[in-house]
XYZ file of N, CA and C in Angstrom:
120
model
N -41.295 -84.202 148.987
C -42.692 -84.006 148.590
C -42.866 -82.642 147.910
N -42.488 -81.724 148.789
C -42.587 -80.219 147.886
C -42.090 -80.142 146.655
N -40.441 -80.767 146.002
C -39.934 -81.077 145.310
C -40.928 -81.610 144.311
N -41.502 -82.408 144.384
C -42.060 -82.988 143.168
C -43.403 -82.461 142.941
N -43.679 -81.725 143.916
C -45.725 -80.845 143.514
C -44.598 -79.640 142.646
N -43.489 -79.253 143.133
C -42.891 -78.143 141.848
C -42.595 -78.906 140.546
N -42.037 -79.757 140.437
C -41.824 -80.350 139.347
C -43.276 -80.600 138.139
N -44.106 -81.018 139.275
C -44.630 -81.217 138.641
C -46.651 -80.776 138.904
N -46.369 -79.254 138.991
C -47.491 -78.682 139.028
C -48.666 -78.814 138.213
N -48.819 -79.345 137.128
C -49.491 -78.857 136.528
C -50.489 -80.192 136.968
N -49.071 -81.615 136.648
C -49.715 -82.704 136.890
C -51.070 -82.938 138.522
N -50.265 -81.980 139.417
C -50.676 -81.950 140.445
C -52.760 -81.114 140.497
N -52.379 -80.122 139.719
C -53.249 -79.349 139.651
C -54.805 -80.440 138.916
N -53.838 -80.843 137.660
C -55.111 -81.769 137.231
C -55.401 -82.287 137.995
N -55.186 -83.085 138.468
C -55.390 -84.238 139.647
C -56.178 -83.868 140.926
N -55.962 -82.305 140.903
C -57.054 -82.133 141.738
C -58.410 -81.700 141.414
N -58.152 -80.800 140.388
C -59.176 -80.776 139.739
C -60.143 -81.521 139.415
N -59.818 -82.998 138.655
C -60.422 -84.264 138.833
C -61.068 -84.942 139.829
N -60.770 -84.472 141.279
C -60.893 -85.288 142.594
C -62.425 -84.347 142.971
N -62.092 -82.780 142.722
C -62.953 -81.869 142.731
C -64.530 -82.358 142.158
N -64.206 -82.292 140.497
C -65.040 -83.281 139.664
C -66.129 -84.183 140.217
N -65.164 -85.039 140.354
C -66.149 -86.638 141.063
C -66.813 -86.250 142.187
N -66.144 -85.393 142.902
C -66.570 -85.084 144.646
C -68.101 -84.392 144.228
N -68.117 -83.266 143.105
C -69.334 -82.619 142.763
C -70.372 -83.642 142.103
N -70.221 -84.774 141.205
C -70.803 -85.466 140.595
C -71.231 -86.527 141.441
N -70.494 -87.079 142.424
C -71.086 -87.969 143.266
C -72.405 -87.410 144.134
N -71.954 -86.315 144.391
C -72.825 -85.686 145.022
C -74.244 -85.163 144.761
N -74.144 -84.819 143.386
C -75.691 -84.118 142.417
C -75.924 -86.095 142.256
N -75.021 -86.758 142.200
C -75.866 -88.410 142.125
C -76.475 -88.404 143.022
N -75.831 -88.603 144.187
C -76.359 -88.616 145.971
C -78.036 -88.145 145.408
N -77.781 -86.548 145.149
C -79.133 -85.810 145.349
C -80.577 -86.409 144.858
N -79.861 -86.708 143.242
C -80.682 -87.420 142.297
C -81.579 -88.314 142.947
N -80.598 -89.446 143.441
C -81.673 -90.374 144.373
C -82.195 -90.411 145.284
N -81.863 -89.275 146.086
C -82.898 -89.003 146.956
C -84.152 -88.545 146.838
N -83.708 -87.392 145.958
C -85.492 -86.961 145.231
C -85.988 -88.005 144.620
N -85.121 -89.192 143.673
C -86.377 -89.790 142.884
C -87.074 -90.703 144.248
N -86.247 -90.895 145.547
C -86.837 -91.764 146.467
C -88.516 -91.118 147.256
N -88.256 -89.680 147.391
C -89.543 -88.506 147.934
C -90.194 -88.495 146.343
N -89.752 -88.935 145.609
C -91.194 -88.556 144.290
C -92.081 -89.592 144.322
N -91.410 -90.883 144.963
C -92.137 -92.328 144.454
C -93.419 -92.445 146.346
């Protein structure tokens, strides 16, 4: 396993980065609908 996060760091790095991403975007979604649910 260590072997291949060296090999292949960078791949690794995107990949988290990406996971990061969605985790923040799901989340400001989450928010979204909650407020539009307290506006209505």
């Amino acid at each position: 396993m260590f072997d291949f996060l060296n090999q292949n760091s960078l791949f690794v790095v995107l990949t988290i980065a990406l996971v990061v991403w969605l985790g923040i975007y799901l989340y400001l979604f989450r928010i979204d609908a909650k407020l539009k649910k307290l506006e209505k």
